[in-house]
PDB file of C-alpha atoms in Angstrom:
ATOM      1  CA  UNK A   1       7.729 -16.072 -18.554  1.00  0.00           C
ATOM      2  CA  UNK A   2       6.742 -12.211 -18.617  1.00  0.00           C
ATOM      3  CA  UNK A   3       7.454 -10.665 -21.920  1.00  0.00           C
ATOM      4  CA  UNK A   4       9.507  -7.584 -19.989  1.00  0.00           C
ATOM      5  CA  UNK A   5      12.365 -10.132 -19.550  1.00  0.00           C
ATOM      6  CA  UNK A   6      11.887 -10.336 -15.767  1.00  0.00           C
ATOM      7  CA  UNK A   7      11.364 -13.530 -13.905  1.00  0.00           C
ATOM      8  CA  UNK A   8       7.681 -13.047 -12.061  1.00  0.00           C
ATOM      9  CA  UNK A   9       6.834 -16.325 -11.142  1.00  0.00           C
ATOM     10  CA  UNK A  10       4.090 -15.110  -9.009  1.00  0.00           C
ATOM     11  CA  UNK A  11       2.738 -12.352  -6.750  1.00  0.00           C
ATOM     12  CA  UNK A  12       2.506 -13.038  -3.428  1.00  0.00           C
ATOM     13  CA  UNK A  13       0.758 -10.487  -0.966  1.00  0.00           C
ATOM     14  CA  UNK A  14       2.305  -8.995   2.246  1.00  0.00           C
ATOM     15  CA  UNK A  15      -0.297 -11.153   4.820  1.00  0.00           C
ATOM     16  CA  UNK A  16       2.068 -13.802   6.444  1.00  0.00           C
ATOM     17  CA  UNK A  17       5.168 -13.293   4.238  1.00  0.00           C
ATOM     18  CA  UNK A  18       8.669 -12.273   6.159  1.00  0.00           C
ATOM     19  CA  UNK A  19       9.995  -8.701   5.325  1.00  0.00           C
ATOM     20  CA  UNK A  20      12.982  -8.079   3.425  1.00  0.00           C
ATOM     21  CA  UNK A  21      15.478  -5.915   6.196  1.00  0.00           C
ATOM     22  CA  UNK A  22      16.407  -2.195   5.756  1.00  0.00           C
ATOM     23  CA  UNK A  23      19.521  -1.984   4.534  1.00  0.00           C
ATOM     24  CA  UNK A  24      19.523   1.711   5.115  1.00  0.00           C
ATOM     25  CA  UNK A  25      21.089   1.580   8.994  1.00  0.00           C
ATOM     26  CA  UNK A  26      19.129   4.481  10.285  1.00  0.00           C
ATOM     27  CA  UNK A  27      16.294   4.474  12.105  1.00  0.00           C
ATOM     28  CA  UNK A  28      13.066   5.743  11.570  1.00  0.00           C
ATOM     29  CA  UNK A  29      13.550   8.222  14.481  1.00  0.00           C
ATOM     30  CA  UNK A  30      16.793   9.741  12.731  1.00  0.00           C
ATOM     31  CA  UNK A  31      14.834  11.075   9.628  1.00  0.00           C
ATOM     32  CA  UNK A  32      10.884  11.218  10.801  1.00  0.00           C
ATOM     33  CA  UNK A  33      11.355  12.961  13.957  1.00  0.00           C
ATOM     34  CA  UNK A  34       8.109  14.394  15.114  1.00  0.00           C
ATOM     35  CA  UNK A  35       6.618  13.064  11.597  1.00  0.00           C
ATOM     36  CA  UNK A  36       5.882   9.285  13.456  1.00  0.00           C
ATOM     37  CA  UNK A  37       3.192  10.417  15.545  1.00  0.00           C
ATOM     38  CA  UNK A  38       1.044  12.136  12.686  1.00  0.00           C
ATOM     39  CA  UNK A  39       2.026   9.922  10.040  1.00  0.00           C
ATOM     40  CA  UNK A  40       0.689   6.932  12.569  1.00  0.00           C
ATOM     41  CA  UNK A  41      -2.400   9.052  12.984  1.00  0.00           C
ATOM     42  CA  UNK A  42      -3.596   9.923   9.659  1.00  0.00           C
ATOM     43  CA  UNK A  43      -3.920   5.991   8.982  1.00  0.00           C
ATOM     44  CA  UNK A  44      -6.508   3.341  10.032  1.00  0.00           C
ATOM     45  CA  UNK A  45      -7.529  -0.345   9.803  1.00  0.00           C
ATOM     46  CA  UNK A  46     -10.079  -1.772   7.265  1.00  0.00           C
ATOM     47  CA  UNK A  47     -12.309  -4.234   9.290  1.00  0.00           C
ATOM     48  CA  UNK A  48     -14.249  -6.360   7.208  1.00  0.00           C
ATOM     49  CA  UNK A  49     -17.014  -9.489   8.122  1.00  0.00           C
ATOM     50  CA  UNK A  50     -15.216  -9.563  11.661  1.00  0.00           C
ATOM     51  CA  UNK A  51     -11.677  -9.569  10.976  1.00  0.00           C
ATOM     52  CA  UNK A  52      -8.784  -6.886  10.031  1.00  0.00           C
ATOM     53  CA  UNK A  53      -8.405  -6.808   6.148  1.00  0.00           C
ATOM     54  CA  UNK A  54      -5.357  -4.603   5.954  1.00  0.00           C
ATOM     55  CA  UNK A  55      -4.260  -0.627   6.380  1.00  0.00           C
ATOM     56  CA  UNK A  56      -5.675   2.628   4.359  1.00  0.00           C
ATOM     57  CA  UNK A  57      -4.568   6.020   4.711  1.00  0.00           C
ATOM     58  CA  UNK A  58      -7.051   8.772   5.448  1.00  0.00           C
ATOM     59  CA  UNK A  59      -5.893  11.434   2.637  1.00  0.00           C
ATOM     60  CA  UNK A  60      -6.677  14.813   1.581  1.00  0.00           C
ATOM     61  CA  UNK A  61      -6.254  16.667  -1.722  1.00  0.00           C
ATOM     62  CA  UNK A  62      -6.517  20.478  -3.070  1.00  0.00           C
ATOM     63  CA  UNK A  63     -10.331  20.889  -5.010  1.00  0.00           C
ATOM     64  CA  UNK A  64     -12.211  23.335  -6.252  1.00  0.00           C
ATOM     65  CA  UNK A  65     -14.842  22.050  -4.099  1.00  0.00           C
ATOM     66  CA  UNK A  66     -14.186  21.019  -0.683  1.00  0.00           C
ATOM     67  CA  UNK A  67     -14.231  16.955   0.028  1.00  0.00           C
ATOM     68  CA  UNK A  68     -17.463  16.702   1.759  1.00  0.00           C
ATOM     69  CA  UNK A  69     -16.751  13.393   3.255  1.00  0.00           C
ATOM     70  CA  UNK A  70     -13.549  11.605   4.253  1.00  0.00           C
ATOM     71  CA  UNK A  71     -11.543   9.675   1.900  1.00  0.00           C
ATOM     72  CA  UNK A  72      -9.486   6.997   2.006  1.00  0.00           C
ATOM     73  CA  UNK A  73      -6.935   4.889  -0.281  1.00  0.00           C
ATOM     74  CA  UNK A  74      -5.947   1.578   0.169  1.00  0.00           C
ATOM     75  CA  UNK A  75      -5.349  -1.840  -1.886  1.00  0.00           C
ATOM     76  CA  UNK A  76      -8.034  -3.602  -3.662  1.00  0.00           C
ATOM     77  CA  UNK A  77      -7.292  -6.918  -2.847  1.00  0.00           C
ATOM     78  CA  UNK A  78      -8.021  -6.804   1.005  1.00  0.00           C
ATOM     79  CA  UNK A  79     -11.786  -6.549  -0.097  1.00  0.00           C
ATOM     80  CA  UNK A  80     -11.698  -9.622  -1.414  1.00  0.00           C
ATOM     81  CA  UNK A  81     -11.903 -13.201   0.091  1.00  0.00           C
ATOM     82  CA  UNK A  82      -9.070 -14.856  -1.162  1.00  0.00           C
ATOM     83  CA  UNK A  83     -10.071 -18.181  -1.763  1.00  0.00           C
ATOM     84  CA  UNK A  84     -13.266 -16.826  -3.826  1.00  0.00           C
ATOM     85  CA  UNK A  85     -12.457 -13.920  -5.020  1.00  0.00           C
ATOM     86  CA  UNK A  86     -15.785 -12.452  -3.617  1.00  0.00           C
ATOM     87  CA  UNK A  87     -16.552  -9.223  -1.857  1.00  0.00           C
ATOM     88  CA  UNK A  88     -16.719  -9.010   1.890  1.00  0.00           C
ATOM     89  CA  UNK A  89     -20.324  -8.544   3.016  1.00  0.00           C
ATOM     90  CA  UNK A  90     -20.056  -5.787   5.264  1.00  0.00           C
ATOM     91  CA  UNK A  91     -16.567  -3.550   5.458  1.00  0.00           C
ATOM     92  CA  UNK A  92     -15.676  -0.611   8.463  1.00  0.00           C
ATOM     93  CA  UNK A  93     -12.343   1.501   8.724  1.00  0.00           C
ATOM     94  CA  UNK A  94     -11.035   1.729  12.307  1.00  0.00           C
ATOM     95  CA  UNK A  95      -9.475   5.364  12.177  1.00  0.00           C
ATOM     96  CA  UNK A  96      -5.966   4.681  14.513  1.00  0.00           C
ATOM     97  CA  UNK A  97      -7.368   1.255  14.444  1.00  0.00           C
ATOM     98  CA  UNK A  98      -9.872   2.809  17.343  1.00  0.00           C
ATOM     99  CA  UNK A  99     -12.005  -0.034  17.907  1.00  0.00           C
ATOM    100  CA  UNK A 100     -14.554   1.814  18.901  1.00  0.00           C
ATOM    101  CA  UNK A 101     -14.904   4.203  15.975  1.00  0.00           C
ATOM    102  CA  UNK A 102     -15.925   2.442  12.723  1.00  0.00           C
ATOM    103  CA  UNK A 103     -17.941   4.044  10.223  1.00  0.00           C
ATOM    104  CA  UNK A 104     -19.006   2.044   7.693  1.00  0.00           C
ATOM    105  CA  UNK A 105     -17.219   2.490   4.078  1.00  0.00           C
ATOM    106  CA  UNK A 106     -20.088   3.937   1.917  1.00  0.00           C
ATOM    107  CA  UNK A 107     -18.970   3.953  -1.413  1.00  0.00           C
ATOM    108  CA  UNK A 108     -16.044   2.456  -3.497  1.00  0.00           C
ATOM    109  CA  UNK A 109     -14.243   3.531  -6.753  1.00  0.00           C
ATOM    110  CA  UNK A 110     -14.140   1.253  -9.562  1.00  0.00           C
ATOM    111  CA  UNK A 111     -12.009  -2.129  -9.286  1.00  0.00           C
ATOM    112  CA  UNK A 112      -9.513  -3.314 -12.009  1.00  0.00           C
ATOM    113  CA  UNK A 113      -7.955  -6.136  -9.902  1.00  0.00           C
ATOM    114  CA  UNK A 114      -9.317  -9.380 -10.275  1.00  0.00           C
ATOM    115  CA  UNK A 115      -7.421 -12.100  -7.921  1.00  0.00           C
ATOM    116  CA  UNK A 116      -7.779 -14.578 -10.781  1.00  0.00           C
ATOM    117  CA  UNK A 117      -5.245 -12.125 -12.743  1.00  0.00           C
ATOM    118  CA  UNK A 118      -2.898 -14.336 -14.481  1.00  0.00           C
ATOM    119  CA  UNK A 119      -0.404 -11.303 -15.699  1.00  0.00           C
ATOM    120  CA  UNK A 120       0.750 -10.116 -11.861  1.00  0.00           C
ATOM    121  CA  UNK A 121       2.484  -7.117 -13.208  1.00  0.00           C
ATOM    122  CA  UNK A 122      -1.106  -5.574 -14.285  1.00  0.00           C
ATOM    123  CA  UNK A 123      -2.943  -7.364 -10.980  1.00  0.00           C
ATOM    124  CA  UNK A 124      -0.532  -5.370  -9.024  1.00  0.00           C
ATOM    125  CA  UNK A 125      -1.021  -2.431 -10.905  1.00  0.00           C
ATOM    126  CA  UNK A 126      -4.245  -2.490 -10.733  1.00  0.00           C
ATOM    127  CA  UNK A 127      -4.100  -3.367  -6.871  1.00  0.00           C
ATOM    128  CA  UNK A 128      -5.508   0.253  -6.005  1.00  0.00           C
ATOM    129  CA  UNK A 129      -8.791   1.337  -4.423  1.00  0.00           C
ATOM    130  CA  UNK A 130     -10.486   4.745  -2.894  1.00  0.00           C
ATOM    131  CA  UNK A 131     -13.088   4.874  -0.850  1.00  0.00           C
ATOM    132  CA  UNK A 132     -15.556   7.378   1.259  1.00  0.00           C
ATOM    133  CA  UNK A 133     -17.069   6.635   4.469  1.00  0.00           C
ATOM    134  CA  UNK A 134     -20.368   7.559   5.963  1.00  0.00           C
ATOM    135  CA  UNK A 135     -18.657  10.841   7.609  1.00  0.00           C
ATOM    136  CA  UNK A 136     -16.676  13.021   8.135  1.00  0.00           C
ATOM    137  CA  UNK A 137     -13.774  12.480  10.444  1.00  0.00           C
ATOM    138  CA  UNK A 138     -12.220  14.760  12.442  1.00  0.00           C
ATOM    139  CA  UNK A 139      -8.975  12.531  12.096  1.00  0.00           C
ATOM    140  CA  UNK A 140      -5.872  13.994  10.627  1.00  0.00           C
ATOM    141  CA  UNK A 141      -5.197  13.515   6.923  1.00  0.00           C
ATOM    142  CA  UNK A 142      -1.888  12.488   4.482  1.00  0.00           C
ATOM    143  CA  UNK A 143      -1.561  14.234   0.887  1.00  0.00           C
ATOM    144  CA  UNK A 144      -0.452  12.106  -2.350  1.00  0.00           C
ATOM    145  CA  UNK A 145       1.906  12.901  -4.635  1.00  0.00           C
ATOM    146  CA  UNK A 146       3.562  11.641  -7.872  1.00  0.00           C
ATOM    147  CA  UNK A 147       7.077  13.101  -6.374  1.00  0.00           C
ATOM    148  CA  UNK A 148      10.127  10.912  -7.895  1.00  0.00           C
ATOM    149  CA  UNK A 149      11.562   8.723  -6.352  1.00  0.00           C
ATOM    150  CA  UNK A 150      15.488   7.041  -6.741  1.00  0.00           C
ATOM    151  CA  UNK A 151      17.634   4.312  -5.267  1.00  0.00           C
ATOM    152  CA  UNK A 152      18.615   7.255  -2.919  1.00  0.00           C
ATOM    153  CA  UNK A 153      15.217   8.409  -1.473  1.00  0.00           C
ATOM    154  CA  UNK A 154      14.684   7.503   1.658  1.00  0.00           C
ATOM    155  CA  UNK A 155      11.060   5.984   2.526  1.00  0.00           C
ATOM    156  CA  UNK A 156       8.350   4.556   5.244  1.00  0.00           C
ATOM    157  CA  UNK A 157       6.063   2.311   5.189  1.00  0.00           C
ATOM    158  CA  UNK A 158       2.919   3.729   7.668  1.00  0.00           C
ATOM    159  CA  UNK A 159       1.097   0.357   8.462  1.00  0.00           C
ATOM    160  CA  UNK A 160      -0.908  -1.827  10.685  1.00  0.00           C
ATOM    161  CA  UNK A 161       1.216  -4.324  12.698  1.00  0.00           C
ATOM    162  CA  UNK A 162      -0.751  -7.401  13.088  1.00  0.00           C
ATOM    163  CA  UNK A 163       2.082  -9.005  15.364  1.00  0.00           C
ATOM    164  CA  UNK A 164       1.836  -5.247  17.392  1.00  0.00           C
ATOM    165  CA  UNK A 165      -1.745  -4.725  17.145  1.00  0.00           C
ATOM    166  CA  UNK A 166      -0.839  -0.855  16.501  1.00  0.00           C
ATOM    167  CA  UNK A 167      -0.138   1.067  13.096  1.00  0.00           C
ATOM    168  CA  UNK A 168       3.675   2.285  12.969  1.00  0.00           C
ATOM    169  CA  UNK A 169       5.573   3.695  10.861  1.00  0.00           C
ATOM    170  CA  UNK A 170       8.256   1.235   9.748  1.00  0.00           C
ATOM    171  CA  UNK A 171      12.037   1.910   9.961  1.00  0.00           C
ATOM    172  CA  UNK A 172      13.767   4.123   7.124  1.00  0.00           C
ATOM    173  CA  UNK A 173      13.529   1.774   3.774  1.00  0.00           C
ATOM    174  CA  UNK A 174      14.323   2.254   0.263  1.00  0.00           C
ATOM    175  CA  UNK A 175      13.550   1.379  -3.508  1.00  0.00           C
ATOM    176  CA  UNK A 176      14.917  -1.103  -5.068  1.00  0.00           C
ATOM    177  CA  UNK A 177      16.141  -1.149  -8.952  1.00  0.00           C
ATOM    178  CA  UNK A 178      15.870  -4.404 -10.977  1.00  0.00           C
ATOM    179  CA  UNK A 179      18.174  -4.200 -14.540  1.00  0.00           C
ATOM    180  CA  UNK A 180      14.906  -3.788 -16.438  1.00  0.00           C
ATOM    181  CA  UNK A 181      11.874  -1.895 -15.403  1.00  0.00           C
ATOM    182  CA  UNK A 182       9.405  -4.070 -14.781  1.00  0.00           C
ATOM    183  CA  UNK A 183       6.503  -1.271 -14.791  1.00  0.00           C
ATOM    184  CA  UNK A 184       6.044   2.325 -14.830  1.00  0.00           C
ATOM    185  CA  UNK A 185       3.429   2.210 -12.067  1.00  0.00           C
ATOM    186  CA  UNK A 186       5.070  -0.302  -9.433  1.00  0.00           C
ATOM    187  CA  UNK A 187       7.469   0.911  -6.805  1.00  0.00           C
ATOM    188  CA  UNK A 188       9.982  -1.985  -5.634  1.00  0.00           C
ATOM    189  CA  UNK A 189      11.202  -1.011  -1.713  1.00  0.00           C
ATOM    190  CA  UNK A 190      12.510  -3.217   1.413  1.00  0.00           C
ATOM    191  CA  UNK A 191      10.415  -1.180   3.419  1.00  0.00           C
ATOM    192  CA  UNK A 192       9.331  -4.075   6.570  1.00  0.00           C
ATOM    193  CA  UNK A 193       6.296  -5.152   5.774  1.00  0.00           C
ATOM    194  CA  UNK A 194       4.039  -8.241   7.508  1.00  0.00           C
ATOM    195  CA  UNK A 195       0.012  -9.109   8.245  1.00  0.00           C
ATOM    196  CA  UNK A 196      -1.809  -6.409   7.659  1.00  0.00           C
ATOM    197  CA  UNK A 197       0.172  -4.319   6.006  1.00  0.00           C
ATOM    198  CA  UNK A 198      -1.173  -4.218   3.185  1.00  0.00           C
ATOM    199  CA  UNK A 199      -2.832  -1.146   2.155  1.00  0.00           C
ATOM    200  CA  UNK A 200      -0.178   1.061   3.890  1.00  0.00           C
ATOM    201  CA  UNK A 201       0.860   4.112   3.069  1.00  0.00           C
ATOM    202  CA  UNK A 202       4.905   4.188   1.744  1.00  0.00           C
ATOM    203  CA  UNK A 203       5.885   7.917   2.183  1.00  0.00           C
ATOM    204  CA  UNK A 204       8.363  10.286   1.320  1.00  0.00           C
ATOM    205  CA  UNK A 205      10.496  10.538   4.672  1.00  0.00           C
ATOM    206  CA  UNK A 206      11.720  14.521   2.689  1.00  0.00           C
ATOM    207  CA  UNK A 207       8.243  15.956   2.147  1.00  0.00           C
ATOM    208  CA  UNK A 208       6.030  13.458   4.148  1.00  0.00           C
ATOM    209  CA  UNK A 209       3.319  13.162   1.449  1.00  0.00           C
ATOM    210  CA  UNK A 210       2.682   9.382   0.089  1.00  0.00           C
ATOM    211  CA  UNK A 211       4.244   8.287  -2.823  1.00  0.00           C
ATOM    212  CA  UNK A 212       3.061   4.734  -3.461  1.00  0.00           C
ATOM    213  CA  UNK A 213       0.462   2.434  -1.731  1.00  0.00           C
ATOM    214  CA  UNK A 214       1.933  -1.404  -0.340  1.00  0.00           C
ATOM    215  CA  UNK A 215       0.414  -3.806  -2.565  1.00  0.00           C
ATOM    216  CA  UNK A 216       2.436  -7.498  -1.242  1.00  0.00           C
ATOM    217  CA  UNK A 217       5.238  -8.955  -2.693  1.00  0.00           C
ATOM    218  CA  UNK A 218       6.428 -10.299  -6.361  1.00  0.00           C
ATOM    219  CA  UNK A 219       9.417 -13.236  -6.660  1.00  0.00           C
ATOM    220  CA  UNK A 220      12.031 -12.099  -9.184  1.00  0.00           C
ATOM    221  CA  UNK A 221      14.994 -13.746 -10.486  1.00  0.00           C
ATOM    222  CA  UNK A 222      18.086 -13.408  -8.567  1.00  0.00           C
ATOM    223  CA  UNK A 223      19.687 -12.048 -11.964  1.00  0.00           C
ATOM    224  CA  UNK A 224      17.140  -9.098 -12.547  1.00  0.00           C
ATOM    225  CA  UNK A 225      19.133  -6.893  -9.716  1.00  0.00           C
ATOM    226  CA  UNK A 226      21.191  -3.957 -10.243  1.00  0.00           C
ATOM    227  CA  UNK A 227      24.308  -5.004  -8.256  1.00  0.00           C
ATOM    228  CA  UNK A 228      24.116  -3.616  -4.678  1.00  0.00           C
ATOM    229  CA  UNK A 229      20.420  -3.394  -4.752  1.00  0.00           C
ATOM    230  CA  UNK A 230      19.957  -5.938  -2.288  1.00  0.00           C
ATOM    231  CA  UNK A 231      22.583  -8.234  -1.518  1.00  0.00           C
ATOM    232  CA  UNK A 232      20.411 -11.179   0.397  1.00  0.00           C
ATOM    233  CA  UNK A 233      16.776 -12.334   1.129  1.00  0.00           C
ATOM    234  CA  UNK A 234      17.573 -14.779   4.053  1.00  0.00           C
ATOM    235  CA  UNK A 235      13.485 -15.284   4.804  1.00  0.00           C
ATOM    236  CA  UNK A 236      14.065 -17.231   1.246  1.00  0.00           C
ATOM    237  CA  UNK A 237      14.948 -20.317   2.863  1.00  0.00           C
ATOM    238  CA  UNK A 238      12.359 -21.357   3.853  1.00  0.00           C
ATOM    239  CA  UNK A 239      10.332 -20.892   0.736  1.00  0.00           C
ATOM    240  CA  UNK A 240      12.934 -23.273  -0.470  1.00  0.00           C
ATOM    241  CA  UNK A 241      13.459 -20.518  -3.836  1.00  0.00           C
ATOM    242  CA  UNK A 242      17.365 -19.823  -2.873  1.00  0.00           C
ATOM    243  CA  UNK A 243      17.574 -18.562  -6.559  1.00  0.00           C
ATOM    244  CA  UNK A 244      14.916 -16.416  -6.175  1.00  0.00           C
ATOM    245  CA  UNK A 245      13.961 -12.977  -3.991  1.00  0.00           C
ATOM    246  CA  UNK A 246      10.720 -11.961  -2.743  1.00  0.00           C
ATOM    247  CA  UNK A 247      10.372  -7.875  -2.736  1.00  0.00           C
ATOM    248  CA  UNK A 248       7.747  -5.689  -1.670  1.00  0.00           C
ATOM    249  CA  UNK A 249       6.090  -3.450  -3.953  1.00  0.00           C
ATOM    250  CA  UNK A 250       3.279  -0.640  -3.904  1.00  0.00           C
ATOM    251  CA  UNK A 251       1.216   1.156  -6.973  1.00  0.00           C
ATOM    252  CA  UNK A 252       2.931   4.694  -7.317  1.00  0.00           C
ATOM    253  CA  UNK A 253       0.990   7.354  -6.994  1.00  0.00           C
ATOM    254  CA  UNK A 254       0.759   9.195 -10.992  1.00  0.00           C
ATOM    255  CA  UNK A 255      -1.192  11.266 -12.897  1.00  0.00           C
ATOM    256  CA  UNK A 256      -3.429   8.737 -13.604  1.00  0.00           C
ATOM    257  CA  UNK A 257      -4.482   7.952 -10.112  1.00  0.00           C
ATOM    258  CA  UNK A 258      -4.618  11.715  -9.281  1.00  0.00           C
ATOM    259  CA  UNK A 259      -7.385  12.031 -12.048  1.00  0.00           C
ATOM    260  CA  UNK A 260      -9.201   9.254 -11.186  1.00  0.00           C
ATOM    261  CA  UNK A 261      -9.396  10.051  -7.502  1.00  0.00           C
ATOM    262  CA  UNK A 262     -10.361  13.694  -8.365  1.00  0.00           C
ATOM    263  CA  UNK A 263     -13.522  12.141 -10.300  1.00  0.00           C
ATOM    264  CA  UNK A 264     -14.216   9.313  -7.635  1.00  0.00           C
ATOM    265  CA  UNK A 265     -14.486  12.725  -4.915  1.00  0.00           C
ATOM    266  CA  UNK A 266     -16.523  15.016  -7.582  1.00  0.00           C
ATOM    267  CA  UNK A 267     -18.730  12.206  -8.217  1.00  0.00           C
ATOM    268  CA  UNK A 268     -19.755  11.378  -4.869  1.00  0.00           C
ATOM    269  CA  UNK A 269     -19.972  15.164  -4.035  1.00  0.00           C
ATOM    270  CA  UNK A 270     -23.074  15.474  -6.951  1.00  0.00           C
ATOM    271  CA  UNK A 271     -24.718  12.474  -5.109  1.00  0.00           C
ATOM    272  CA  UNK A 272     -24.823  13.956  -1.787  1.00  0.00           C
TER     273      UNK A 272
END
């Protein structure tokens, strides 16, 4: 048992695993408006040893020195094979998912997660990665931010849809508040999220910027809720855990990650 006093019995990534439903009752046309089509198209696909790994945005952010080649974030873990834990030989982002347009990823930041990870809380933490590609892309571009976020904001997840083939945004979605915080750097939401999701962006519906990064899914105790939170998982069933919930979560975007992706891009920028 984790020494926060919440039930993690393990973490369990978005590839396969049924969404939790918005419980929100708008749609994602109510609050993003003409948002959809450029959030959509400021993210890609990563396409690694011949298949489609998972989603990473294609972000910008203010320097002192202009970013002289495009950027992306994403999650760590869709680098890895899954049974070995080993690096994928040869990995491509498909801006839009354009099939036709892969440059190859030329550099990565350093890795923290380790799939062996027995604490989950730090693996999902840690469950960040940037990266730079071979050029530069004339492909539109989402800011970060460490903006706030409460049980009121209202969110999107920005994501490849294996079942769609197509990156969407998904419909309006919100965190959600367990009765002790499990982390400082883990944003709970039931934002929909399925294969290939992971890596998405979750954004700030208000200012349109991303606020956290879709890791997968964690399995709490049913008792670790705030009441009204979330009332039901039904896709529980048939994990055969009635007792339990499975909820989404994503590494927030914080001063920490700011820093370290302002060094990643000022490092690569000295070795060009």
């Amino acid at each position: 048992m984790s020494s926060k006093k919440v039930c993690i019995k393990e973490l369990a990534f978005a590839i396969g695993l049924t969404s939790l439903a918005s419980l929100t009752g708008a749609t994602q046309t109510d609050l993003l408006g003409d948002k959809r089509d450029y959030l959509a198209s400021a993210m890609g696909t990563i396409f690694c040893d011949g298949e489609i790994r998972g989603s990473a945005a294609h972000i910008s952010i203010e320097l002192t020195k202009p970013q002289e080649k495009s950027v992306l974030i994403s999650a760590a873990h869709i680098l890895f094979e899954k049974e070995t834990g080993r690096t994928f030989n040869s990995c491509q982002y498909r801006p839009q998912n354009n099939r036709f347009s892969s440059p190859d990823i030329e550099s990565v930041s350093t890795i923290h997660y380790k799939i062996s990870m027995v604490d989950k809380i730090l693996q999902a933490e840690n469950d960040i990665v940037f990266l730079t590609l071979s050029k530069r892309l004339h492909q539109p571009t989402l800011e970060i931010s460490k903006q706030s976020v409460n049980r009121k904001s209202q969110l999107t997840l920005i994501a490849y849809s294996a079942y769609l083939d197509r990156i969407i945004p998904s419909d309006v979605c919100k965190p959600i508040k367990t009765l002790q915080p499990i982390s400082k750097k883990l944003l709970l939401h039931d934002c929909k999220a399925e294969a290939g999701t992971s890596g998405g962006a979750i954004v700030h519906t208000g200012s349109g910027k991303i606020v956290a990064i879709h890791g997968g899914a964690l399995v709490f105790d049913q008792t670790s809720f705030e009441s009204g939170s979330n009332d039901s998982n039904p896709s529980l069933e048939r994990y055969q855990v009635p007792a339990e919930k499975l909820i989404n979560q994503g590494r927030i975007i914080d001063s920490e990650l700011i820093s370290d992706l302002e060094s990643f891009i000022s490092a690569n920028n000295k070795h060009q």
